[in-house]
PDB file of C-alpha atoms in Angstrom:
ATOM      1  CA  UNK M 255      -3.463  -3.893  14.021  1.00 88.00           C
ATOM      2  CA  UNK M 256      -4.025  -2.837  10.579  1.00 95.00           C
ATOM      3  CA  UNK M 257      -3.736   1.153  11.203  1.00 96.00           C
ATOM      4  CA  UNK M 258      -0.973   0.793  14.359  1.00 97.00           C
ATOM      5  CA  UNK M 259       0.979  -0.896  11.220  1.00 96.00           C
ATOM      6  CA  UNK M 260       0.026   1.310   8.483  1.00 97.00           C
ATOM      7  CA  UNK M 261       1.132   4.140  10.825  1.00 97.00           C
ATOM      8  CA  UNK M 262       4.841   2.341  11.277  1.00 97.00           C
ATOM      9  CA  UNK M 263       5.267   2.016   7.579  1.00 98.00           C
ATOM     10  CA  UNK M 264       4.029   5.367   6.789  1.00 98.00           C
ATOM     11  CA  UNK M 265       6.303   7.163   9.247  1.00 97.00           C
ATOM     12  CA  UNK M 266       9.227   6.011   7.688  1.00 97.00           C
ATOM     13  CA  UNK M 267       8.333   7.817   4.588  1.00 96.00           C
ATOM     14  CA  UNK M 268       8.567  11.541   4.045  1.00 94.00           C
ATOM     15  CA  UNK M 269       4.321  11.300   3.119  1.00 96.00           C
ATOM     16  CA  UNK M 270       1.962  13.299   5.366  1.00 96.00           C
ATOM     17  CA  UNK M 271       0.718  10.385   7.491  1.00 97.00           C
ATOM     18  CA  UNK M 272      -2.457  12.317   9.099  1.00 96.00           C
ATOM     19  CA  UNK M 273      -3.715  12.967   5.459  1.00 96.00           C
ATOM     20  CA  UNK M 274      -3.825   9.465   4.084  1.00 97.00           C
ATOM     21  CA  UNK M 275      -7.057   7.223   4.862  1.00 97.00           C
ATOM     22  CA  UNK M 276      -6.417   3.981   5.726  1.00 98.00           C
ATOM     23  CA  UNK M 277      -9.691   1.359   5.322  1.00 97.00           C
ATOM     24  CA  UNK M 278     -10.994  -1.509   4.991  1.00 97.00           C
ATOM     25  CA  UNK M 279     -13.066  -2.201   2.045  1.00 96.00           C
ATOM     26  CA  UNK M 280     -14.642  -5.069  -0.114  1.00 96.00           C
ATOM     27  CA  UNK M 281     -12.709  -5.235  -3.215  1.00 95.00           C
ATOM     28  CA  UNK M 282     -12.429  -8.087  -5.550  1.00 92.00           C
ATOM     29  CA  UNK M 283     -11.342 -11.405  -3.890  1.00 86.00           C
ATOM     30  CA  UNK M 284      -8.013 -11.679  -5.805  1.00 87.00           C
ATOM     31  CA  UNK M 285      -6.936  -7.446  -4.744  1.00 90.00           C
ATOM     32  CA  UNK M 286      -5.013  -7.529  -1.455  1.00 92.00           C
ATOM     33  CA  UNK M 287      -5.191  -3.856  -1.395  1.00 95.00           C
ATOM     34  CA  UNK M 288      -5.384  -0.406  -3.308  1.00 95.00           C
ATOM     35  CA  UNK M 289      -3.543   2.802  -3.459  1.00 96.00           C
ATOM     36  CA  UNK M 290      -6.361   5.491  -4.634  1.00 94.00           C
ATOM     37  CA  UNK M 291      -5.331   9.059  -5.890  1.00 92.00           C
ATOM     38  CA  UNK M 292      -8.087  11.590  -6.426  1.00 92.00           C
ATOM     39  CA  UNK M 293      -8.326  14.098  -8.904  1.00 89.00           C
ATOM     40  CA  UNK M 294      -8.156  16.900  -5.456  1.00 91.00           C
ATOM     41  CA  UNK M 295      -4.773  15.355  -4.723  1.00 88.00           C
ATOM     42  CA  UNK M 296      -6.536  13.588  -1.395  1.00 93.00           C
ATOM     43  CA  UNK M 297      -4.647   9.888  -1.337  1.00 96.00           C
ATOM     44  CA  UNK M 298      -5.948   6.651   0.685  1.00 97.00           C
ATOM     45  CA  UNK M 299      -5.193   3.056   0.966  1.00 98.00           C
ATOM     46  CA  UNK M 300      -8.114   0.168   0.806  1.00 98.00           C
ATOM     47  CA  UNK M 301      -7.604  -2.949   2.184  1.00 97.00           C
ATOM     48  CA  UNK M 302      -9.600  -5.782   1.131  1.00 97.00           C
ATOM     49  CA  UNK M 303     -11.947  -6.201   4.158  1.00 95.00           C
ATOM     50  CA  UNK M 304     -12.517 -10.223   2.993  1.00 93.00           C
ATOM     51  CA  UNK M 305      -8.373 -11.055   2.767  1.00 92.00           C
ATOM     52  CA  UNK M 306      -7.607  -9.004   6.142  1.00 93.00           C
ATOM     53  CA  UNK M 307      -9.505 -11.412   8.237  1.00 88.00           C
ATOM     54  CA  UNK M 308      -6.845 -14.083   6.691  1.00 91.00           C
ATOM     55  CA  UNK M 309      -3.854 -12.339   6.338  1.00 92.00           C
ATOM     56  CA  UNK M 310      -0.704 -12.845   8.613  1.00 93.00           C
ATOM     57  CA  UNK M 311       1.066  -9.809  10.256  1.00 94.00           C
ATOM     58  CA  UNK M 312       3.717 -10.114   7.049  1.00 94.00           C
ATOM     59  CA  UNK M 313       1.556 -10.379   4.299  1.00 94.00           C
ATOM     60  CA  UNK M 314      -0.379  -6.937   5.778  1.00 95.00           C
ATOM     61  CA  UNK M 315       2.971  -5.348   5.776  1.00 96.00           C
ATOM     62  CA  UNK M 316       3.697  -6.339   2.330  1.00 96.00           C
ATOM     63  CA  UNK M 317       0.450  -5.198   0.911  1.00 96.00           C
ATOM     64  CA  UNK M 318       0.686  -1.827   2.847  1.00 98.00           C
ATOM     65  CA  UNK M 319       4.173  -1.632   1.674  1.00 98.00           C
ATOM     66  CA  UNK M 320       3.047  -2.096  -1.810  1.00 97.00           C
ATOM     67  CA  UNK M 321       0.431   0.460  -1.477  1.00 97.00           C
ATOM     68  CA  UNK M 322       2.798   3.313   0.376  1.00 97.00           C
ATOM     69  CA  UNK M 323       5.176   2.685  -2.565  1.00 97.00           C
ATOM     70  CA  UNK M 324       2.449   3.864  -5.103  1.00 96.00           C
ATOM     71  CA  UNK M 325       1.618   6.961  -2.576  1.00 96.00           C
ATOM     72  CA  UNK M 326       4.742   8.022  -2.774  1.00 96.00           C
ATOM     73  CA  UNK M 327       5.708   7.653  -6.376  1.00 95.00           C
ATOM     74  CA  UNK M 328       2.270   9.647  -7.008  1.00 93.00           C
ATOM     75  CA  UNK M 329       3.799  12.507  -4.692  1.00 93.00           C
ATOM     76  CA  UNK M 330       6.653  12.353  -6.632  1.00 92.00           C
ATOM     77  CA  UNK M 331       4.543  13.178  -9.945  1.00 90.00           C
ATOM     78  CA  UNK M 332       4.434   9.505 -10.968  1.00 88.00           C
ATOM     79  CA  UNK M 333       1.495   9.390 -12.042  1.00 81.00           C
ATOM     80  CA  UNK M 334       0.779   7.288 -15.090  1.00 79.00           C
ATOM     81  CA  UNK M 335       3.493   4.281 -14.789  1.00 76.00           C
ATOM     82  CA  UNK M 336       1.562   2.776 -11.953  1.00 82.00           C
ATOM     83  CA  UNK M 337       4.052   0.103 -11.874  1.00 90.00           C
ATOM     84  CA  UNK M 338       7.236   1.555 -13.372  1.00 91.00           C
ATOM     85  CA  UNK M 339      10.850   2.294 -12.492  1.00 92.00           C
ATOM     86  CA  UNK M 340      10.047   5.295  -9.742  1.00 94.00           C
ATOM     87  CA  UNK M 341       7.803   2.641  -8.351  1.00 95.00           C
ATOM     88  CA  UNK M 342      10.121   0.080  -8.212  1.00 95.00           C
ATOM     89  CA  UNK M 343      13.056   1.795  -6.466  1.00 95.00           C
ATOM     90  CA  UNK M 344      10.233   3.562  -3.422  1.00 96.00           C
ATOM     91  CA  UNK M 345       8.810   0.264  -3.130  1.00 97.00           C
ATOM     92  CA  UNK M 346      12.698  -1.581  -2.992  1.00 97.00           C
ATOM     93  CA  UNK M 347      13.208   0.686  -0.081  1.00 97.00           C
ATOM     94  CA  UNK M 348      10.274   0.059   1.847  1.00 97.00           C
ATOM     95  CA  UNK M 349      10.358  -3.688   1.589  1.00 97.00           C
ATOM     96  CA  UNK M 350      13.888  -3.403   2.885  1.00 97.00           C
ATOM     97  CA  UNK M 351      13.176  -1.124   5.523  1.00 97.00           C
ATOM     98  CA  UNK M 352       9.947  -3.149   6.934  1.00 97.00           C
ATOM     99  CA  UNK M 353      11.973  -6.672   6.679  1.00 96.00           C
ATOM    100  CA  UNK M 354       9.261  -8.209   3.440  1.00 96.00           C
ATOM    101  CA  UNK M 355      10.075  -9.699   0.662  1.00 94.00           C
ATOM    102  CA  UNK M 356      10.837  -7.604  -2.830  1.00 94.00           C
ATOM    103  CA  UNK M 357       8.513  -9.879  -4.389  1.00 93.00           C
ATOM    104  CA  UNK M 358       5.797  -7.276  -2.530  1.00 93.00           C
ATOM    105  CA  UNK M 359       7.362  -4.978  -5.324  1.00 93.00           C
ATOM    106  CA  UNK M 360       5.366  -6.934  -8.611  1.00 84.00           C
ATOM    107  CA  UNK M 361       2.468  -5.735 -10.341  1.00 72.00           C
ATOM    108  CA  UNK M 362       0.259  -7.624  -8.106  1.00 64.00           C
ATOM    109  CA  UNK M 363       1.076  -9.821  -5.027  1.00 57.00           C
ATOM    110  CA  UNK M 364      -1.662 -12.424  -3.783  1.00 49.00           C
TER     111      UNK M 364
END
C-alpha cells in the first residue's frame, strides 16, 4: 500500500519517481513522516514505521503529500524555507490533486 500510493502521488509530479526512496522508519512518535535532502542531491521520504500500522488510506496520502511537496520545492532550489510560500503553493496543488485536505499543507500535521 504505502509505495503503490507513494508511486500515484509521485507520478503526478514532474520529480524523478525511480530516484526517490520511499521507507519506513522509526521516527519520533509525534512525526508522521519526513522529506530528507542530502548534501549529493539524493532525496527520500521516511515514514514513521510506528504511525503506518495506524494510519487510514487518507491520512498516508496526506503525509506523503506533505512530504512530495517539500521534494519538490527542494528541486525547485527551495531549500532553506522548509515551510514557506514555494512550499505552500506545490503542496496546495497536490492536496487538490490527491482529494486531502489543505490542512496536510501546515508545518506539521498529526
Amino acid at each position: 500500500m504505502l509505495l503503490e500510493t507513494a508511486l500515484t502521488i509521485c507520478l503526478t509530479t514532474q520529480l524523478p519517481c525511480e530516484d526517490i526512496k520511499v521507507e519506513l522508519k522509526p521516527l519520533q512518535r509525534e512525526t508522521l513522516g519526513q522529506a530528507i535532502l542530502y548534501t549529493t542531491g539524493r532525496t527520500e521520504i521516511r515514514i514513521n514505521k510506528f504511525r503506518y500500522k495506524e494510519a487510514t488510506q487518507h491520512q498516508l496520502r496526506s503525509v506523503l503529500v506533505h512530504e512530495y511537496a517539500h521534494i519538490q520545492t527542494y528541486a525547485q532550489g527551495e531549500i532553506k524555507s522548509h515551510h514557506g510560500s514555494a512550499f505552500r503553493k506545490n503542496c496546495l496543488a497536490l492536496a487538490k490533486l490527491h482529494n486531502v485536505s489543505q490542512t496536510t499543507c501546515r508545518a506539521h500535521i498529526n
